[in-house]
Each structure stands twice: as C-alpha cells, then as structure tokens.
PDB file of C-alpha atoms in Angstrom:
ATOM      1  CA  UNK A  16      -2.046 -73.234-103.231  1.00 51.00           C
ATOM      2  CA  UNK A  17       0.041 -71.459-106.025  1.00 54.00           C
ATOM      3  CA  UNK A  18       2.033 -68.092-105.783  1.00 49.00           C
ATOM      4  CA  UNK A  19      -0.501 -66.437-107.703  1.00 47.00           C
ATOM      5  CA  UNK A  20      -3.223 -67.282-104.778  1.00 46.00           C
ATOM      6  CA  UNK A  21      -1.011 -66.406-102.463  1.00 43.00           C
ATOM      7  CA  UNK A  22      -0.463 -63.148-104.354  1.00 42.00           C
ATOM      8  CA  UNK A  23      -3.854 -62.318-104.483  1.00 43.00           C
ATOM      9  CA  UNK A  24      -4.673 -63.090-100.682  1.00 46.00           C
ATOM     10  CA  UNK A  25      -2.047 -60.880 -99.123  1.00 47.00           C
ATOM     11  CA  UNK A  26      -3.272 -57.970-101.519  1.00 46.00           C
ATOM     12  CA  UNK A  27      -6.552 -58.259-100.459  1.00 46.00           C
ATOM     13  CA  UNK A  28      -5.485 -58.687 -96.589  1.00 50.00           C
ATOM     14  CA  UNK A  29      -3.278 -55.277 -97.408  1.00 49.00           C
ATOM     15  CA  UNK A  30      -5.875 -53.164 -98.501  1.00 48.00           C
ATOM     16  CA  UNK A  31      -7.835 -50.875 -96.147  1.00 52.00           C
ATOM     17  CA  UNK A  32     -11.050 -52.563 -95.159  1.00 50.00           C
ATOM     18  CA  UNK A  33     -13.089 -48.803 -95.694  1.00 57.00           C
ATOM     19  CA  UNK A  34     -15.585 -48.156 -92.540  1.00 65.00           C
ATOM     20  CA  UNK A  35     -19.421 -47.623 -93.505  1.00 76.00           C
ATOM     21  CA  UNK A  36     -20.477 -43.859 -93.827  1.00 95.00           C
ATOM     22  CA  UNK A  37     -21.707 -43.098 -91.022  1.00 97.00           C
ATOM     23  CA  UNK A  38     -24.014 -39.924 -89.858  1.00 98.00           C
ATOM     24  CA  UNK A  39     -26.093 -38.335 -86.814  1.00 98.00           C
ATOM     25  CA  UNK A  40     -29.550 -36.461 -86.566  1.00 98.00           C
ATOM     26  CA  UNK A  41     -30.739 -35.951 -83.210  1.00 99.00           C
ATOM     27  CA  UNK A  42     -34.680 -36.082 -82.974  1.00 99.00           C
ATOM     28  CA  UNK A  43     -36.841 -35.135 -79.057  1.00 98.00           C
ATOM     29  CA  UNK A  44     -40.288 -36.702 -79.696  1.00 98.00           C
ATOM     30  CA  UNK A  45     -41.395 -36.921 -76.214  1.00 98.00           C
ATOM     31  CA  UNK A  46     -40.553 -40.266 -74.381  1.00 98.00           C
ATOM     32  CA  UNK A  47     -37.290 -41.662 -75.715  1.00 98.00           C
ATOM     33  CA  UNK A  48     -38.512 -45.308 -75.214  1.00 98.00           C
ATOM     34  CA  UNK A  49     -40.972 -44.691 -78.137  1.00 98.00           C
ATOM     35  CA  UNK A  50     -38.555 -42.331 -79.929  1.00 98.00           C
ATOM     36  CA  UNK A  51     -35.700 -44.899 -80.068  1.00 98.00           C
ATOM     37  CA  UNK A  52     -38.309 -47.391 -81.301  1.00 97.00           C
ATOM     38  CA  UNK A  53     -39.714 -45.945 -83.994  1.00 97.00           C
ATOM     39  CA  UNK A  54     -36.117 -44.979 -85.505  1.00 98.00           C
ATOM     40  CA  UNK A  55     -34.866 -48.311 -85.083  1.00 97.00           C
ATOM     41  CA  UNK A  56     -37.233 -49.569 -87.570  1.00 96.00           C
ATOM     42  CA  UNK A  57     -36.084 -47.652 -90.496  1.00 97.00           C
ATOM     43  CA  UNK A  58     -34.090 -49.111 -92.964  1.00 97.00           C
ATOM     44  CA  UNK A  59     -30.748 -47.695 -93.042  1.00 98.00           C
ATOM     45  CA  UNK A  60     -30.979 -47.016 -89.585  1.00 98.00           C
ATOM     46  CA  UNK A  61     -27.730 -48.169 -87.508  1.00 98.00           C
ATOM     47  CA  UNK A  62     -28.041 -47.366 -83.783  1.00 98.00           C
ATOM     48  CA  UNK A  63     -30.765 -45.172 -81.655  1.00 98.00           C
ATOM     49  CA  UNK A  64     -29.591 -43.909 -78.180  1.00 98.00           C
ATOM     50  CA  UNK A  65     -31.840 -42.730 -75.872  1.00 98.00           C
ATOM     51  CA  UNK A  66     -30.478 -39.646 -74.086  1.00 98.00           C
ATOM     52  CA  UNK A  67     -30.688 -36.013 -73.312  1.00 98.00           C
ATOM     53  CA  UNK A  68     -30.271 -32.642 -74.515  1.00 98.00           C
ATOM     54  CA  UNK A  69     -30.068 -28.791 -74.676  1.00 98.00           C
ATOM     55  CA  UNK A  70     -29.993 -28.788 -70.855  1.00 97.00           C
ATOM     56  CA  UNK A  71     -27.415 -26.706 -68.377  1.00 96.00           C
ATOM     57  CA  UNK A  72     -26.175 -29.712 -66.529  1.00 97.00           C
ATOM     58  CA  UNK A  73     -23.402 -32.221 -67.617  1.00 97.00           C
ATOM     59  CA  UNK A  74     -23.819 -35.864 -67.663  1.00 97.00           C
ATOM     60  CA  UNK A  75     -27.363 -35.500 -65.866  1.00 98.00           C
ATOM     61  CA  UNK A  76     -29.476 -38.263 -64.605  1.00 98.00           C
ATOM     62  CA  UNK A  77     -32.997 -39.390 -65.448  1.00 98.00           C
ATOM     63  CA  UNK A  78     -33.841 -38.294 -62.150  1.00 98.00           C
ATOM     64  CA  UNK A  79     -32.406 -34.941 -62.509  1.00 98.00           C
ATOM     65  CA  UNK A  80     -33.634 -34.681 -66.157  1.00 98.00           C
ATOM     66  CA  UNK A  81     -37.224 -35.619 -64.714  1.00 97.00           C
ATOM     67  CA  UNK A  82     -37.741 -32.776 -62.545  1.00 97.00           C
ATOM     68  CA  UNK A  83     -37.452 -30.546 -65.252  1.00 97.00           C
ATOM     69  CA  UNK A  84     -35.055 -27.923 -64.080  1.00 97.00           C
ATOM     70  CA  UNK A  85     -32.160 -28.787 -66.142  1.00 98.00           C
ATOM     71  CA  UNK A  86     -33.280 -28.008 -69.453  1.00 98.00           C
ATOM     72  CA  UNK A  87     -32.963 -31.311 -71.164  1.00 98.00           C
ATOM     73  CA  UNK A  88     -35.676 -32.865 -73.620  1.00 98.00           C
ATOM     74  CA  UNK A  89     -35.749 -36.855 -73.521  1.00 98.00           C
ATOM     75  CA  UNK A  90     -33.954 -37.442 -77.402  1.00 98.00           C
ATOM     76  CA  UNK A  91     -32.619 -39.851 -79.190  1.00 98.00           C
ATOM     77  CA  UNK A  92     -29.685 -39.556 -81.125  1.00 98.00           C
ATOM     78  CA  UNK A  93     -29.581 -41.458 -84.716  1.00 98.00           C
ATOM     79  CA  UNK A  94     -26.798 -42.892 -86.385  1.00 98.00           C
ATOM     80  CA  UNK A  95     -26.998 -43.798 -89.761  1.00 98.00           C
ATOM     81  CA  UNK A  96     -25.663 -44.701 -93.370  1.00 98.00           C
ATOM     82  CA  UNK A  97     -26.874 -41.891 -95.606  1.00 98.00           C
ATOM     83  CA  UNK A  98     -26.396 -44.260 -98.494  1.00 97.00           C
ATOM     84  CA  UNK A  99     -29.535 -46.198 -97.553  1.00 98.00           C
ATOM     85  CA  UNK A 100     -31.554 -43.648 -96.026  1.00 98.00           C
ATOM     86  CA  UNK A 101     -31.706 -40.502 -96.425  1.00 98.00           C
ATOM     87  CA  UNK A 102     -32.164 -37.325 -93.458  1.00 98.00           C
ATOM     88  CA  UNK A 103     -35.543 -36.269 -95.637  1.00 98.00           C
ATOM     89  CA  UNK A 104     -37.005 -39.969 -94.765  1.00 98.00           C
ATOM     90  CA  UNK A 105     -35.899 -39.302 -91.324  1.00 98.00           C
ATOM     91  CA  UNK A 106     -37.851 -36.022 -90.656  1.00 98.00           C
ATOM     92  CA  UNK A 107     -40.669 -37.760 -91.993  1.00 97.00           C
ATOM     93  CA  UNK A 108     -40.359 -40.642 -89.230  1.00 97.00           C
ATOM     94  CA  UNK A 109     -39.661 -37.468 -86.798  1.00 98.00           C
ATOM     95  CA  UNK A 110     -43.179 -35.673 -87.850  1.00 98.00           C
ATOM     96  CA  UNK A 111     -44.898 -38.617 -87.671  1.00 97.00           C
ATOM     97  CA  UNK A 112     -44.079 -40.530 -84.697  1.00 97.00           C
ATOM     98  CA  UNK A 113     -44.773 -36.652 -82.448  1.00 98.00           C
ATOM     99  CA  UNK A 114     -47.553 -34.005 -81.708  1.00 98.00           C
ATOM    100  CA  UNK A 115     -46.358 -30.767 -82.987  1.00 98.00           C
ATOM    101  CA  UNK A 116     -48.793 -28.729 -82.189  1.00 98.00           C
ATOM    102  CA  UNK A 117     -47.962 -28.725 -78.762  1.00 98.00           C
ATOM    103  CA  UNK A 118     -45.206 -27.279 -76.644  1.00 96.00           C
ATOM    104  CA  UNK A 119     -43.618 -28.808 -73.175  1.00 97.00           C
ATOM    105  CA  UNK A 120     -45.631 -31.887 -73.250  1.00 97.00           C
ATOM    106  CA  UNK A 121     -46.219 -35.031 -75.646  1.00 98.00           C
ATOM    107  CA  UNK A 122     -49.654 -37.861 -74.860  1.00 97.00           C
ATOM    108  CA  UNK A 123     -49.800 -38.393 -71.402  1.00 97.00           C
ATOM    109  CA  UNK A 124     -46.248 -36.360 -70.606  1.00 97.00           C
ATOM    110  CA  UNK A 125     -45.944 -33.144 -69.593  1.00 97.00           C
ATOM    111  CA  UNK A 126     -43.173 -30.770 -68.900  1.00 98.00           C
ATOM    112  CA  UNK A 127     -40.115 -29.286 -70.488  1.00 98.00           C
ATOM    113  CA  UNK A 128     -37.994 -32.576 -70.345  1.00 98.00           C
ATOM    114  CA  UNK A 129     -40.710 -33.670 -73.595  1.00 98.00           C
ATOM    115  CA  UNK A 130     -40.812 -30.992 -75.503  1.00 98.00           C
ATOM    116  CA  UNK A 131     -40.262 -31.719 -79.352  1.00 98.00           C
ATOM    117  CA  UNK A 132     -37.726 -30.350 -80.832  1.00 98.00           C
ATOM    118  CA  UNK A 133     -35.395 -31.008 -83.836  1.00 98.00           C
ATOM    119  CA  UNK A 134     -31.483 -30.775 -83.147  1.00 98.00           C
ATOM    120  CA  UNK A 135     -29.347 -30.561 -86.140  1.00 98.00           C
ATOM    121  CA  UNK A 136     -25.665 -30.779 -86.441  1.00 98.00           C
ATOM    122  CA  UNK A 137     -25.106 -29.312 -89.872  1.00 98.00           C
ATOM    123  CA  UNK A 138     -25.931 -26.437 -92.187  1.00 98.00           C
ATOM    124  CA  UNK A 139     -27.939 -28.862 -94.058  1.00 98.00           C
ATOM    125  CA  UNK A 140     -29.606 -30.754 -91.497  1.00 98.00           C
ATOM    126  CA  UNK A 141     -30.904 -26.888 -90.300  1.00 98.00           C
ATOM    127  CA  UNK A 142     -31.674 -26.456 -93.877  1.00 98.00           C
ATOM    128  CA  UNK A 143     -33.951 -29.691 -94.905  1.00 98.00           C
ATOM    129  CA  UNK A 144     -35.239 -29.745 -91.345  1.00 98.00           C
ATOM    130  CA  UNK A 145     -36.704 -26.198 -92.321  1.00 98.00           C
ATOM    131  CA  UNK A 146     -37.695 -27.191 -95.420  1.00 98.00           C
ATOM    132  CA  UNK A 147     -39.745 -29.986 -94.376  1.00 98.00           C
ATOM    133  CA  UNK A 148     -40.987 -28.096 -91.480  1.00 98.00           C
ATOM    134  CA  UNK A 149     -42.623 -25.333 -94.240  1.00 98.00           C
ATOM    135  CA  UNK A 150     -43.638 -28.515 -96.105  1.00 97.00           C
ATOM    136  CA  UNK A 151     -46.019 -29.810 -93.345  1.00 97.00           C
ATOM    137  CA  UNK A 152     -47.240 -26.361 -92.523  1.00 97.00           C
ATOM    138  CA  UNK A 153     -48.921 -26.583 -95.923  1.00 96.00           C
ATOM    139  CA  UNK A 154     -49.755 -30.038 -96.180  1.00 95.00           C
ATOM    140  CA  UNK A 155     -50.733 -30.950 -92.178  1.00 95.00           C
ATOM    141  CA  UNK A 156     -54.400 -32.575 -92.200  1.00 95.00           C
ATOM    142  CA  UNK A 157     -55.098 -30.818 -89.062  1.00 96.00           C
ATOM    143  CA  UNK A 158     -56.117 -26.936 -88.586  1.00 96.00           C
ATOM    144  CA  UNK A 159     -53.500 -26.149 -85.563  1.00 97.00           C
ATOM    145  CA  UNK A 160     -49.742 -24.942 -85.966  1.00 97.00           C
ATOM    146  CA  UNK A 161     -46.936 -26.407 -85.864  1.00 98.00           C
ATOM    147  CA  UNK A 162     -44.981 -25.612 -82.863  1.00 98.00           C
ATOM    148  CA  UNK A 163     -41.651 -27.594 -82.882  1.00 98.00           C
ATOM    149  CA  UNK A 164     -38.776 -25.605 -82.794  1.00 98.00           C
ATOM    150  CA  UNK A 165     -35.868 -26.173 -84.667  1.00 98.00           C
ATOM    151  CA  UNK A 166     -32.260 -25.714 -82.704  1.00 98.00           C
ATOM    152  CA  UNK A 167     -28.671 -26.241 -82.938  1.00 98.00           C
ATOM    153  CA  UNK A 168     -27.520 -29.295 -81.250  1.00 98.00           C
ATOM    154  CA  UNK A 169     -25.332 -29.271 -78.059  1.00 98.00           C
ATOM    155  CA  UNK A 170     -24.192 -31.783 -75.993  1.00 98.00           C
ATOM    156  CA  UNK A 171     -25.921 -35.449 -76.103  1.00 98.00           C
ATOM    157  CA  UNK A 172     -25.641 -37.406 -72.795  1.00 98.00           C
ATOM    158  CA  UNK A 173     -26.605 -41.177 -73.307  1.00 98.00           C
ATOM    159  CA  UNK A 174     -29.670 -42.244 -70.883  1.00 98.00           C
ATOM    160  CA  UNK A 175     -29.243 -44.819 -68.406  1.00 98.00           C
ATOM    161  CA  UNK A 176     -28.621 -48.720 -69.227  1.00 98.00           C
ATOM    162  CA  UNK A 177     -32.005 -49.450 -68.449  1.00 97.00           C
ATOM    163  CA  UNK A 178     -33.760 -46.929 -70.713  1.00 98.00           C
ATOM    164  CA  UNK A 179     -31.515 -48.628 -74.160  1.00 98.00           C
ATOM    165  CA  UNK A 180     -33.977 -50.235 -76.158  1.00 98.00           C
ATOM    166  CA  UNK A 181     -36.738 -50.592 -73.331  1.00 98.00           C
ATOM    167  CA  UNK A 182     -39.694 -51.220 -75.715  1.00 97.00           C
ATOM    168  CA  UNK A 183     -37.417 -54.996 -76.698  1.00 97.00           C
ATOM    169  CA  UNK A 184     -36.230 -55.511 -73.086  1.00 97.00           C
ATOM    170  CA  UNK A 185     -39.781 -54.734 -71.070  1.00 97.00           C
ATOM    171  CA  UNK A 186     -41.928 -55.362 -73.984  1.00 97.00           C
ATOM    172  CA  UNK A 187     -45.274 -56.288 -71.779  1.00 97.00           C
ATOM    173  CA  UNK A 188     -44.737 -52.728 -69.181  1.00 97.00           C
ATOM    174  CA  UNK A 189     -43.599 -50.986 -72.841  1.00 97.00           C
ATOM    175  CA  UNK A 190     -47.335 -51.930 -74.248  1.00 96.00           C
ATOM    176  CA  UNK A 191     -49.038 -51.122 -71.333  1.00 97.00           C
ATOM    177  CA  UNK A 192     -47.673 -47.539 -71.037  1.00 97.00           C
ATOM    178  CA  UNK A 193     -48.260 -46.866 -74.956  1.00 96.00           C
ATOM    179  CA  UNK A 194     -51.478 -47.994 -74.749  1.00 95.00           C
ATOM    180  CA  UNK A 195     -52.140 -45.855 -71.096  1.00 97.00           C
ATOM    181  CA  UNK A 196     -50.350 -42.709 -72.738  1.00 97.00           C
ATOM    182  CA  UNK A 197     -52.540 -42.832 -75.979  1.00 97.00           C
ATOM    183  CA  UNK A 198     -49.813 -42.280 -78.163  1.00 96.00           C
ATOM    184  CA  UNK A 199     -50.887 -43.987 -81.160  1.00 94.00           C
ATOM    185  CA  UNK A 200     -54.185 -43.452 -80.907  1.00 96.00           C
ATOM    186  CA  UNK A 201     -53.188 -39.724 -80.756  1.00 97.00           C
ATOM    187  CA  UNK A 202     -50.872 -39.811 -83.579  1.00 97.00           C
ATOM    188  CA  UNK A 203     -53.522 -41.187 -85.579  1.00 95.00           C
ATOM    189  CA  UNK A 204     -56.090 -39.299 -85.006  1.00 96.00           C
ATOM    190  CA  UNK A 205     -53.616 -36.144 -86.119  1.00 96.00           C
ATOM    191  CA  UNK A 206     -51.341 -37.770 -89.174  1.00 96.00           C
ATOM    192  CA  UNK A 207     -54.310 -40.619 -89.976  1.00 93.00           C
ATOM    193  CA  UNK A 208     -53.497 -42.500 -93.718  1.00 90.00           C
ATOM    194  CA  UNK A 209     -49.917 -40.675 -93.779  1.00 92.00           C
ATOM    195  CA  UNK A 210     -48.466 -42.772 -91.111  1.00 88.00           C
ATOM    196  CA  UNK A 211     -49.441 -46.058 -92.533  1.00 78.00           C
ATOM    197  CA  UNK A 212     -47.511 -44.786 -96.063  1.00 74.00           C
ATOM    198  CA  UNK A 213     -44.300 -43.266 -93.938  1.00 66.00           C
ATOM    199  CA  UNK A 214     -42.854 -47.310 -93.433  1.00 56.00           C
TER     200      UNK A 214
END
C-alpha cells in the first residue's frame, strides 16, 4: 500500500460521516397496533412508535390510558427522511388508514383514548395538514364531514414493549382482531379505489 492510499484512507476516515435527515409527524388513527403498521410500510419511513398523547398525565400506562380519563389518544409517532418521502404522502396514509367522520371512537373502539386526531410539530406540518384536510373535504367519496381535528403536539410517551410492532410479533391474534374490528372492511367501504392507489 503506497502513501498516496494511505493518504486517501485517513482523509476519508477524517471526514464527518453526516447523519440521515431525519423528521417527526405524529398521526392518532385509532388503535396504534394498526396505526404503526400501516406507517411502517411507506417508503421512506424510518421508525413508528406506538404511544400516547395530548393527555394530563406523565408517562401513563396502557391501563391508565384505557380508562379514558387521562386524555391521551393511542398515536404513533413517525420518524422519517423527508428526502424520500414527503409529509403530503404521509397525510395521505393518515386519511386513509382512519374514519374521519367520527369523533371518540374508530371500528370496533370507542372512547376518547381513539379519537383521530393529527398532531403537528411545525408551522408547516399545521399548514399542509390543513391543506390536505380542505383537500378531502372537497374530494371525500362519502356525503358525511370530516371531523378530525387538527392540534399542536405535546408530549409523546412511548407505549409499552409489548404494544412495538404487535401486528409482526402476534401476527395470528393481530388478524383476528382486524378482521373482528372491521377495520378494513370499513375503510373500504368509505375511501374504496383510493386506498388501493395510496401504496
């Protein structure tokens, strides 16, 4: 090995390895099993994390969370590299993958720990989130309103061990509850041909 290769390797061990871009969007779509599952399938996508927000209490439990008096929604927080997907494609997984024309409840849940609800962390996450929220008021192929509010994010607690990436880790009790809660058949039956084109 010459001093030129030599040369060359220590400059490239020198120089800064730069970290991947990184951003968050924080989605509540009702169950955060399903949530984190449909977000982890997106392209550009790194990490989903089940969890909880816009509740009173800090660091709650799912047990707390469940009884519905702490003000948390069931969310999933979303990191990902803006370079290969953008927070537009996002909302569009978000609309998709919920009911919004109901409030405190998604399928087969009900109370205020599933409500939908869009948390952004930016002026422009409020702004595009608004944006597309106008966009399917117009273009919705079904007659009710769209109810999801849009809200500052606060403080994101991650879920429970056991609730990361359920739908992988208990895939046979993940199918049977989908299938029980009538999510997809729900989804479908309110979004029809546009989630098919949304992957």
């Amino acid at each position: 090995m010459n001093r030129l290769t030599f040369l060359v390797l220590g400059l490239a061990l020198a120089l800064p390895v730069q970290a991947q871009k990184t951003e968050k969007a924080t989605f509540a779509a009702g169950c955060f099993w399903c949530t984190e599952e449909a977000f982890e399938k997106v392209p550009g996508v790194v990490a989903a994390v089940s969890g909880y927000i816009g509740g009173t209490v800090k660091n709650p439990s799912y047990d707390q969370v469940s009884t519905g008096r702490t003000g948390h929604t069931e969310a999933v927080e979303v990191t990902y590299d803006p370079s290969k997907v953008s927070y537009e494609k996002l909302l569009e997984v978000f609309w998709l993958n919920h009911d919004p024309t109901v409030k405190d409840r998604q399928f087969c849940d009900s109370g205020s720990q599933y409500r939908p609800e869009i948390f952004w962390h930016t002026e422009e996450q409020k702004r595009l989130a608004e944006a597309s929220k106008a966009k399917w008021e117009k273009q919705k192929p079904f007659r009710q309103p769209i109810l999801t509010p849009i809200t500052k994010a606060s403080a994101f607690y991650p879920a429970e061990d056991y609730h990361q990436d359920y739908y992988k880790k208990n895939a046979l009790q993940y199918k049977f509850y989908v299938t029980g809660c009538g999510r997809y058949a729900r989804l479908d039956s309110l979004w029809g041909e546009l989630r098919k084109k949304s992957y």
